[in-house]
mmCIF file with all atom_site columns, C-alpha atoms in Angstrom:
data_model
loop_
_atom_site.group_PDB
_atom_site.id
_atom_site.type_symbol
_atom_site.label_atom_id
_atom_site.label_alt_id
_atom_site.label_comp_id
_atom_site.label_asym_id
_atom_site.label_entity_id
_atom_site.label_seq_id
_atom_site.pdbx_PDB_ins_code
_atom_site.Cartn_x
_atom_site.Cartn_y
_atom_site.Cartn_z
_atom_site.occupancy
_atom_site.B_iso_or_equiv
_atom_site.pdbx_formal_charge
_atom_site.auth_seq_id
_atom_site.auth_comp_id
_atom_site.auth_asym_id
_atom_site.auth_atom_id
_atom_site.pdbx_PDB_model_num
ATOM 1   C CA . UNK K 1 1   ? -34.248 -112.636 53.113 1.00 97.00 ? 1   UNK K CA 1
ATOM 2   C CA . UNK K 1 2   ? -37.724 -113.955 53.082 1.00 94.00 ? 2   UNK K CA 1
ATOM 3   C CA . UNK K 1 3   ? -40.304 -115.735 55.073 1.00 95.00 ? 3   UNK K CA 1
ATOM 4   C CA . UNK K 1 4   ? -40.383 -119.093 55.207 1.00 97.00 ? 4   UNK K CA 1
ATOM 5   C CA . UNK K 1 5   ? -42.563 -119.955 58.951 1.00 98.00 ? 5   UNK K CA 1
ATOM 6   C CA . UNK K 1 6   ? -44.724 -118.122 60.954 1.00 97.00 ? 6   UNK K CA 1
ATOM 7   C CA . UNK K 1 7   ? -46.696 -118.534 63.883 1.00 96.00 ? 7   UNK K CA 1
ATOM 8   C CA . UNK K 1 8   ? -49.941 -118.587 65.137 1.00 97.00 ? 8   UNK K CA 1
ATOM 9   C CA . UNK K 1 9   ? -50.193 -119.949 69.195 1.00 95.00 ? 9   UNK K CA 1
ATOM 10  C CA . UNK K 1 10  ? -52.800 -122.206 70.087 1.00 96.00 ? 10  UNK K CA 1
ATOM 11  C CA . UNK K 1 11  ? -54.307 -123.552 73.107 1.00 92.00 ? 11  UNK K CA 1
ATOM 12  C CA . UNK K 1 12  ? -54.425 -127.009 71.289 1.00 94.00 ? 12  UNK K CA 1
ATOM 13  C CA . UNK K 1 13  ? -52.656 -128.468 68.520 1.00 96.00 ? 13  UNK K CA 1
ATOM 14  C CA . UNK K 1 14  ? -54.921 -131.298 67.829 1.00 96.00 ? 14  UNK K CA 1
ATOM 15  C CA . UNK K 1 15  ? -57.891 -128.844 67.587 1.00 97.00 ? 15  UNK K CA 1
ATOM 16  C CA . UNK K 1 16  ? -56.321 -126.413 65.633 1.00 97.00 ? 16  UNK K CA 1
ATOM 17  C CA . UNK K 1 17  ? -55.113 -129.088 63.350 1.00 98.00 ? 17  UNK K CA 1
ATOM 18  C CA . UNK K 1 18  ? -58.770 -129.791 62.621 1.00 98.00 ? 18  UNK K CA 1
ATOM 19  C CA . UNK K 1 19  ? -60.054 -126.126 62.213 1.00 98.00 ? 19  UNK K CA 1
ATOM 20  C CA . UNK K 1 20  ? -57.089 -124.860 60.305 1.00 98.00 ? 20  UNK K CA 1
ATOM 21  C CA . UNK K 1 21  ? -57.245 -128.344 57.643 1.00 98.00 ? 21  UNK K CA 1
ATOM 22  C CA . UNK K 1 22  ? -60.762 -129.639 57.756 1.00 98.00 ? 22  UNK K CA 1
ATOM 23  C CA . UNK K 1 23  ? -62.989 -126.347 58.014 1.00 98.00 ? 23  UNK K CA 1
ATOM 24  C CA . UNK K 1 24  ? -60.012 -123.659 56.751 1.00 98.00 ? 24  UNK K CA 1
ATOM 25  C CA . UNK K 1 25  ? -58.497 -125.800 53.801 1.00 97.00 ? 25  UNK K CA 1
ATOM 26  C CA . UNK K 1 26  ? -54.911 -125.788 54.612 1.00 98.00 ? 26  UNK K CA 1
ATOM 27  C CA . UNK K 1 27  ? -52.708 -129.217 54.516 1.00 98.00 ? 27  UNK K CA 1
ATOM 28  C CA . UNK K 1 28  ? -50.489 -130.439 56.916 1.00 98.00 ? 28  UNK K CA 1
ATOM 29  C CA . UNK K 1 29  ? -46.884 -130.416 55.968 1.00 98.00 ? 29  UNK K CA 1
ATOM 30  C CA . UNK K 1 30  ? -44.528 -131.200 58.805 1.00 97.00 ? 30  UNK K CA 1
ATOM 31  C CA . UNK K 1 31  ? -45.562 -132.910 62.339 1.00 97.00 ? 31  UNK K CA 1
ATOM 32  C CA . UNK K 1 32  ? -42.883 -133.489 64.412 1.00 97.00 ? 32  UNK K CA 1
ATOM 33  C CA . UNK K 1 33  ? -42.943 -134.597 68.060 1.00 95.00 ? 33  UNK K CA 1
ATOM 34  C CA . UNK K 1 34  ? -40.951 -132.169 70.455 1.00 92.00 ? 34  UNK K CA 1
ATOM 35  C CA . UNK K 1 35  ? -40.046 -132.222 74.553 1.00 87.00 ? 35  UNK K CA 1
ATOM 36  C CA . UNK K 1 36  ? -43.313 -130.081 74.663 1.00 84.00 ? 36  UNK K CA 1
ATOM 37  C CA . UNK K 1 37  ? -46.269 -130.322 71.873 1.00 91.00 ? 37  UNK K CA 1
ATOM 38  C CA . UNK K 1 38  ? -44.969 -130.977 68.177 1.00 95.00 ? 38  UNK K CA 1
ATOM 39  C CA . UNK K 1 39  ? -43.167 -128.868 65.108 1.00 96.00 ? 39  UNK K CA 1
ATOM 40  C CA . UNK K 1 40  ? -46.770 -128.874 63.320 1.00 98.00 ? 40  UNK K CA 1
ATOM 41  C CA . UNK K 1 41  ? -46.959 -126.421 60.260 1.00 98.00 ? 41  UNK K CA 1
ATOM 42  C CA . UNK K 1 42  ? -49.429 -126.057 57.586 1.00 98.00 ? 42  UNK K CA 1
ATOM 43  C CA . UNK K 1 43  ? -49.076 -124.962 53.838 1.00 98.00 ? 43  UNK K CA 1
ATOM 44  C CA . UNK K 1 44  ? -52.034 -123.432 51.869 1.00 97.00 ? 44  UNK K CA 1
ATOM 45  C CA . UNK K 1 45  ? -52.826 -126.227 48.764 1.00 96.00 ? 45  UNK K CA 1
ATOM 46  C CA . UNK K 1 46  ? -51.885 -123.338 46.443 1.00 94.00 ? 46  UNK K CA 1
ATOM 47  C CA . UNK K 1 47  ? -48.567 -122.646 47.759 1.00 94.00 ? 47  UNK K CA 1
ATOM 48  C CA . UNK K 1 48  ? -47.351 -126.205 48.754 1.00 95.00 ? 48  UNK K CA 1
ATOM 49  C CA . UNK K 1 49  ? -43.764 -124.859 48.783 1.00 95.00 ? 49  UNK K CA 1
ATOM 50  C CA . UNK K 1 50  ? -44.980 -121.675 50.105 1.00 95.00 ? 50  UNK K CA 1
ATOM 51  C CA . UNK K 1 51  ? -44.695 -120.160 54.154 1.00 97.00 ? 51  UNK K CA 1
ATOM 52  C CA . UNK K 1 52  ? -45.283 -122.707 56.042 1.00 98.00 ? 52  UNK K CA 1
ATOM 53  C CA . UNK K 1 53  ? -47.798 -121.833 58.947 1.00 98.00 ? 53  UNK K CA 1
ATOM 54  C CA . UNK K 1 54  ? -46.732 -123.196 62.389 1.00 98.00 ? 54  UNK K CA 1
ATOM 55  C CA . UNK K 1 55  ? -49.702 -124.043 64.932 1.00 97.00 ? 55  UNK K CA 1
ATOM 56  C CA . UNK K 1 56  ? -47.699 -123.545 68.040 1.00 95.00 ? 56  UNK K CA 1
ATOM 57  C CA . UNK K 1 57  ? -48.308 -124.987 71.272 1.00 93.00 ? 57  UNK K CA 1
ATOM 58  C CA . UNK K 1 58  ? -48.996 -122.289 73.851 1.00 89.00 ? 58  UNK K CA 1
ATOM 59  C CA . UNK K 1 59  ? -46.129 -123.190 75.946 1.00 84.00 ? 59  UNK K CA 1
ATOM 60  C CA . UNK K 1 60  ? -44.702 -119.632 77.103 1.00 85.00 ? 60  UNK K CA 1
ATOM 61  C CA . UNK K 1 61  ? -46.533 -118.367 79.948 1.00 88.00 ? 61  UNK K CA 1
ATOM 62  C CA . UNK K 1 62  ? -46.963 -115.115 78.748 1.00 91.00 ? 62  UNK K CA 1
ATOM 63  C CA . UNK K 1 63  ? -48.308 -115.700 75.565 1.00 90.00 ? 63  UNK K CA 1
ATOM 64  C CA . UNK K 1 64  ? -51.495 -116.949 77.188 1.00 92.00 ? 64  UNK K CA 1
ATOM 65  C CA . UNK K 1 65  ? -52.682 -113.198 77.785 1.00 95.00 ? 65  UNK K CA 1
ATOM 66  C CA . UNK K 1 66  ? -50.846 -111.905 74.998 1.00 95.00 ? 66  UNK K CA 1
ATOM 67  C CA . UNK K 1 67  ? -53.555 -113.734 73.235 1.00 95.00 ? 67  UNK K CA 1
ATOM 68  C CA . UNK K 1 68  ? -56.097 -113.130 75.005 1.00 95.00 ? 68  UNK K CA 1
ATOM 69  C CA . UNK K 1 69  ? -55.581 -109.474 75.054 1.00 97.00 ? 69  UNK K CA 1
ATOM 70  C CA . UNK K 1 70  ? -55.946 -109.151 71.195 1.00 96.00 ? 70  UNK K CA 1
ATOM 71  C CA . UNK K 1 71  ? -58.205 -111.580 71.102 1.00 96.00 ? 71  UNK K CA 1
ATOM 72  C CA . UNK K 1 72  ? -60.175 -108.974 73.875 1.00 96.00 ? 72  UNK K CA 1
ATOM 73  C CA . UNK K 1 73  ? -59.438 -106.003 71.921 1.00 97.00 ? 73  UNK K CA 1
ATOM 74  C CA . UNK K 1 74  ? -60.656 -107.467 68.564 1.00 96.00 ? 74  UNK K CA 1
ATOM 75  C CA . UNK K 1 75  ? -57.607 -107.471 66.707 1.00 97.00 ? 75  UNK K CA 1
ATOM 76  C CA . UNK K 1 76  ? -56.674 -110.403 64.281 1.00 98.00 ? 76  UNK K CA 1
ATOM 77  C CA . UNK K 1 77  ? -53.295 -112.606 64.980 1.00 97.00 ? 77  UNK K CA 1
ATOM 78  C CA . UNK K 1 78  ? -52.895 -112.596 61.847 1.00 97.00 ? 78  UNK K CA 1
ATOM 79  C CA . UNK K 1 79  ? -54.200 -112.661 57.716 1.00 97.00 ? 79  UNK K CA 1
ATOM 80  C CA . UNK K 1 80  ? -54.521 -114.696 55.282 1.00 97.00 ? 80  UNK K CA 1
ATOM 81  C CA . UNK K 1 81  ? -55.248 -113.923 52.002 1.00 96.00 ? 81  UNK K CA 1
ATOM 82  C CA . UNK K 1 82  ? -58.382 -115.470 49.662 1.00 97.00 ? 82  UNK K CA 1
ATOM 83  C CA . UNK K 1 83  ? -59.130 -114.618 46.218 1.00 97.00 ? 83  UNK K CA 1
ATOM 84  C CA . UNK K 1 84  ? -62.874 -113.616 47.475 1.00 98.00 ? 84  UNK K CA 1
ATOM 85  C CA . UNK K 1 85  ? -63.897 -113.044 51.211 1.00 98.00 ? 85  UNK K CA 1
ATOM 86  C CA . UNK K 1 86  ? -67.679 -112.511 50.570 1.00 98.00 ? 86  UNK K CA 1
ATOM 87  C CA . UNK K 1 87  ? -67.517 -116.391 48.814 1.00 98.00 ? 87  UNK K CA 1
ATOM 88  C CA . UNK K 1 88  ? -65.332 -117.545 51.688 1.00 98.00 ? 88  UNK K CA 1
ATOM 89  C CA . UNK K 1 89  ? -67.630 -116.023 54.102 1.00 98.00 ? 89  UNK K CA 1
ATOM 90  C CA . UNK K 1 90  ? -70.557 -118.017 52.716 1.00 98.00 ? 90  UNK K CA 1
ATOM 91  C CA . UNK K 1 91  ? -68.409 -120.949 52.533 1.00 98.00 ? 91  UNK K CA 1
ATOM 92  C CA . UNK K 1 92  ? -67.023 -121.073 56.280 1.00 98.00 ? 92  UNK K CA 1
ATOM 93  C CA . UNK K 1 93  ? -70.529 -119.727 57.868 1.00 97.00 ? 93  UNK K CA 1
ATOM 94  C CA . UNK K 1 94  ? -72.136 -122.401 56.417 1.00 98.00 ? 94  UNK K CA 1
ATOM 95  C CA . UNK K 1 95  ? -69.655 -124.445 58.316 1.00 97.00 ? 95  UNK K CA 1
ATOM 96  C CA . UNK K 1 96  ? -70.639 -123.136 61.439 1.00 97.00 ? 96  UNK K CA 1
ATOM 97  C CA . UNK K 1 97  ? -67.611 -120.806 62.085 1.00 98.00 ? 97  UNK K CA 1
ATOM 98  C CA . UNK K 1 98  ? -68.371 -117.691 64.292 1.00 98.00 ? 98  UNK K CA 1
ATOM 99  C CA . UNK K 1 99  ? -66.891 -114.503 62.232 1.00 98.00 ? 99  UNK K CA 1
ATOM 100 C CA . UNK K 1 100 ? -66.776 -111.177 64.500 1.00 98.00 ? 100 UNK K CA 1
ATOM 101 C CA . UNK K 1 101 ? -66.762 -108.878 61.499 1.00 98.00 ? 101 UNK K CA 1
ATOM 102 C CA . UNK K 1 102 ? -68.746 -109.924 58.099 1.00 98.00 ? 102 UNK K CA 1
ATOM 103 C CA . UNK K 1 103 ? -66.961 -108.658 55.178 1.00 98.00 ? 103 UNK K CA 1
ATOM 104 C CA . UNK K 1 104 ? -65.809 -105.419 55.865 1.00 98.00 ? 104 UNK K CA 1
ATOM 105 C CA . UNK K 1 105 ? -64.537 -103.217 52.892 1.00 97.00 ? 105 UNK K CA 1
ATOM 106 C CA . UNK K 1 106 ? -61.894 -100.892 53.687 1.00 96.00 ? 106 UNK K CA 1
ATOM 107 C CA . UNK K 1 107 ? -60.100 -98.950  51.405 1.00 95.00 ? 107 UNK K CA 1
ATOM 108 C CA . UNK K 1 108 ? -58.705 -100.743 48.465 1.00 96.00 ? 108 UNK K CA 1
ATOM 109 C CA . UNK K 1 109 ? -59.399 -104.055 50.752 1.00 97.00 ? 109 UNK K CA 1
ATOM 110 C CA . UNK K 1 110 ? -62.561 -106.304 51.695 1.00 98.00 ? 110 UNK K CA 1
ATOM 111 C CA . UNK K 1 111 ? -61.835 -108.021 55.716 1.00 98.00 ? 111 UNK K CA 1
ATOM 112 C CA . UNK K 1 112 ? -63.854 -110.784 57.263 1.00 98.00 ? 112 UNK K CA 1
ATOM 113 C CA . UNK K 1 113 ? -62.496 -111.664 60.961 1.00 98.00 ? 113 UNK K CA 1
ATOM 114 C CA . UNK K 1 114 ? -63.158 -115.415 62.057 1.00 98.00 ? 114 UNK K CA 1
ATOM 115 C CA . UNK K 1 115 ? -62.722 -116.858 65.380 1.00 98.00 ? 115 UNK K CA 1
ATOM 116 C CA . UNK K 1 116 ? -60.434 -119.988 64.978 1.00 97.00 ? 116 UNK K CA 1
ATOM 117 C CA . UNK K 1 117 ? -61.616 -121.981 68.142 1.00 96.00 ? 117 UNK K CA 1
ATOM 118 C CA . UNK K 1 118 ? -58.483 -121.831 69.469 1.00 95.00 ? 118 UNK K CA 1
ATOM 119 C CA . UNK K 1 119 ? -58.032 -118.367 71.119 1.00 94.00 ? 119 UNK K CA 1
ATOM 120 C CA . UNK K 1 120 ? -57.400 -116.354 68.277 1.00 97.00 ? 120 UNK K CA 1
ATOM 121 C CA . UNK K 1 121 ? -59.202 -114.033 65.924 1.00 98.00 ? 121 UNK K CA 1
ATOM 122 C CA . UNK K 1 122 ? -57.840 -114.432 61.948 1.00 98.00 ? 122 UNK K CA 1
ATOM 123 C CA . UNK K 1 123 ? -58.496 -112.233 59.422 1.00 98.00 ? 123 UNK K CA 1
ATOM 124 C CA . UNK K 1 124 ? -59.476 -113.523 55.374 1.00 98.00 ? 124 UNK K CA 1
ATOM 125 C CA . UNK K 1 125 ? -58.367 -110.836 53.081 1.00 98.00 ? 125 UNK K CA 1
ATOM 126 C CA . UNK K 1 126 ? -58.852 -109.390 49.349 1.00 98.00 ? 126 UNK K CA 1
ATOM 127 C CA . UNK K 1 127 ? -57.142 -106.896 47.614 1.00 96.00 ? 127 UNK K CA 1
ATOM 128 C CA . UNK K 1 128 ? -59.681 -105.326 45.410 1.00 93.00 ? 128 UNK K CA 1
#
C-alpha cells in the first residue's frame, strides 16, 4: 500500500491553482472538469511521478469549519517537505506570502507555517 493522492480543501480552485504553481513551485498534473469544481492535482517538479496533491473544491458543508477551526487554532493542513526552510522562507517572503511561524527549529526538525490564501495554514519542513 502506498500513497498516491492527497488532499488539501480550498475555498477556490482557480486561486489555489495560482498560489500552489506560481508562488509555491508545484506543476499541474491532472485537471479534470467534474458535476462540482474539477479533479485538479499537483505534483512537486522533483517527484513528477510522485503523490499527486489534489486542490479540492470545498464542496462538503462541513469541511468549511473543519478548516477554519485549524486554521483558528494554528495548526497546519498539512507538510511539505523542502531541502532548506530558512532559503524557502527568504524565497516565498520575498513573494509576499504571510508565514505565521518563521522557521521554527524543533527537535531534529526546522518548521516554517505559511498561509496559502485559501483557508489553510501549510507547513515547509526539514529534517536536519
Amino acid at each position: 500500500m502506498k500513497i498516491t493522492v492527497m488532499s488539501v480543501m480550498v475555498d477556490d480552485q482557480e486561486k489555489a491553482l495560482q498560489f500552489y504553481t506560481q508562488v509555491l513551485g508545484f506543476e499541474k498534473k491532472t485537471d479534470i472538469p467534474m458535476e462540482e469544481g474539477r479533479w485538479l492535482t499537483l505534483v512537486s517538479p522533483e517527484q513528477r511521478d510522485g503523490v499527486e496533491l489534489l486542490l479540492e473544491p470545498m464542496g462538503f458543508a462541513p469541511a468549511k469549519p473543519f478548516q477554519k477551526a485549524l486554521k483558528e487554532a494554528g495548526i497546519p493542513w498539512t507538510s511539505f517537505g523542502v531541502d532548506d526552510v530558512e532559503k524557502e522562507y527568504e524565497r516565498l517572503n520575498k513573494l509576499g506570502v504571510e508565514f505565521t511561524m518563521k522557521p521554527t527549529q524543533m527537535g531534529p526538525v526546522k518548521l516554517a507555517v505559511l498561509n496559502d490564501t485559501c483557508g489553510n495554514l501549510i507547513q515547509i519542513a526539514q529534517f536536519i
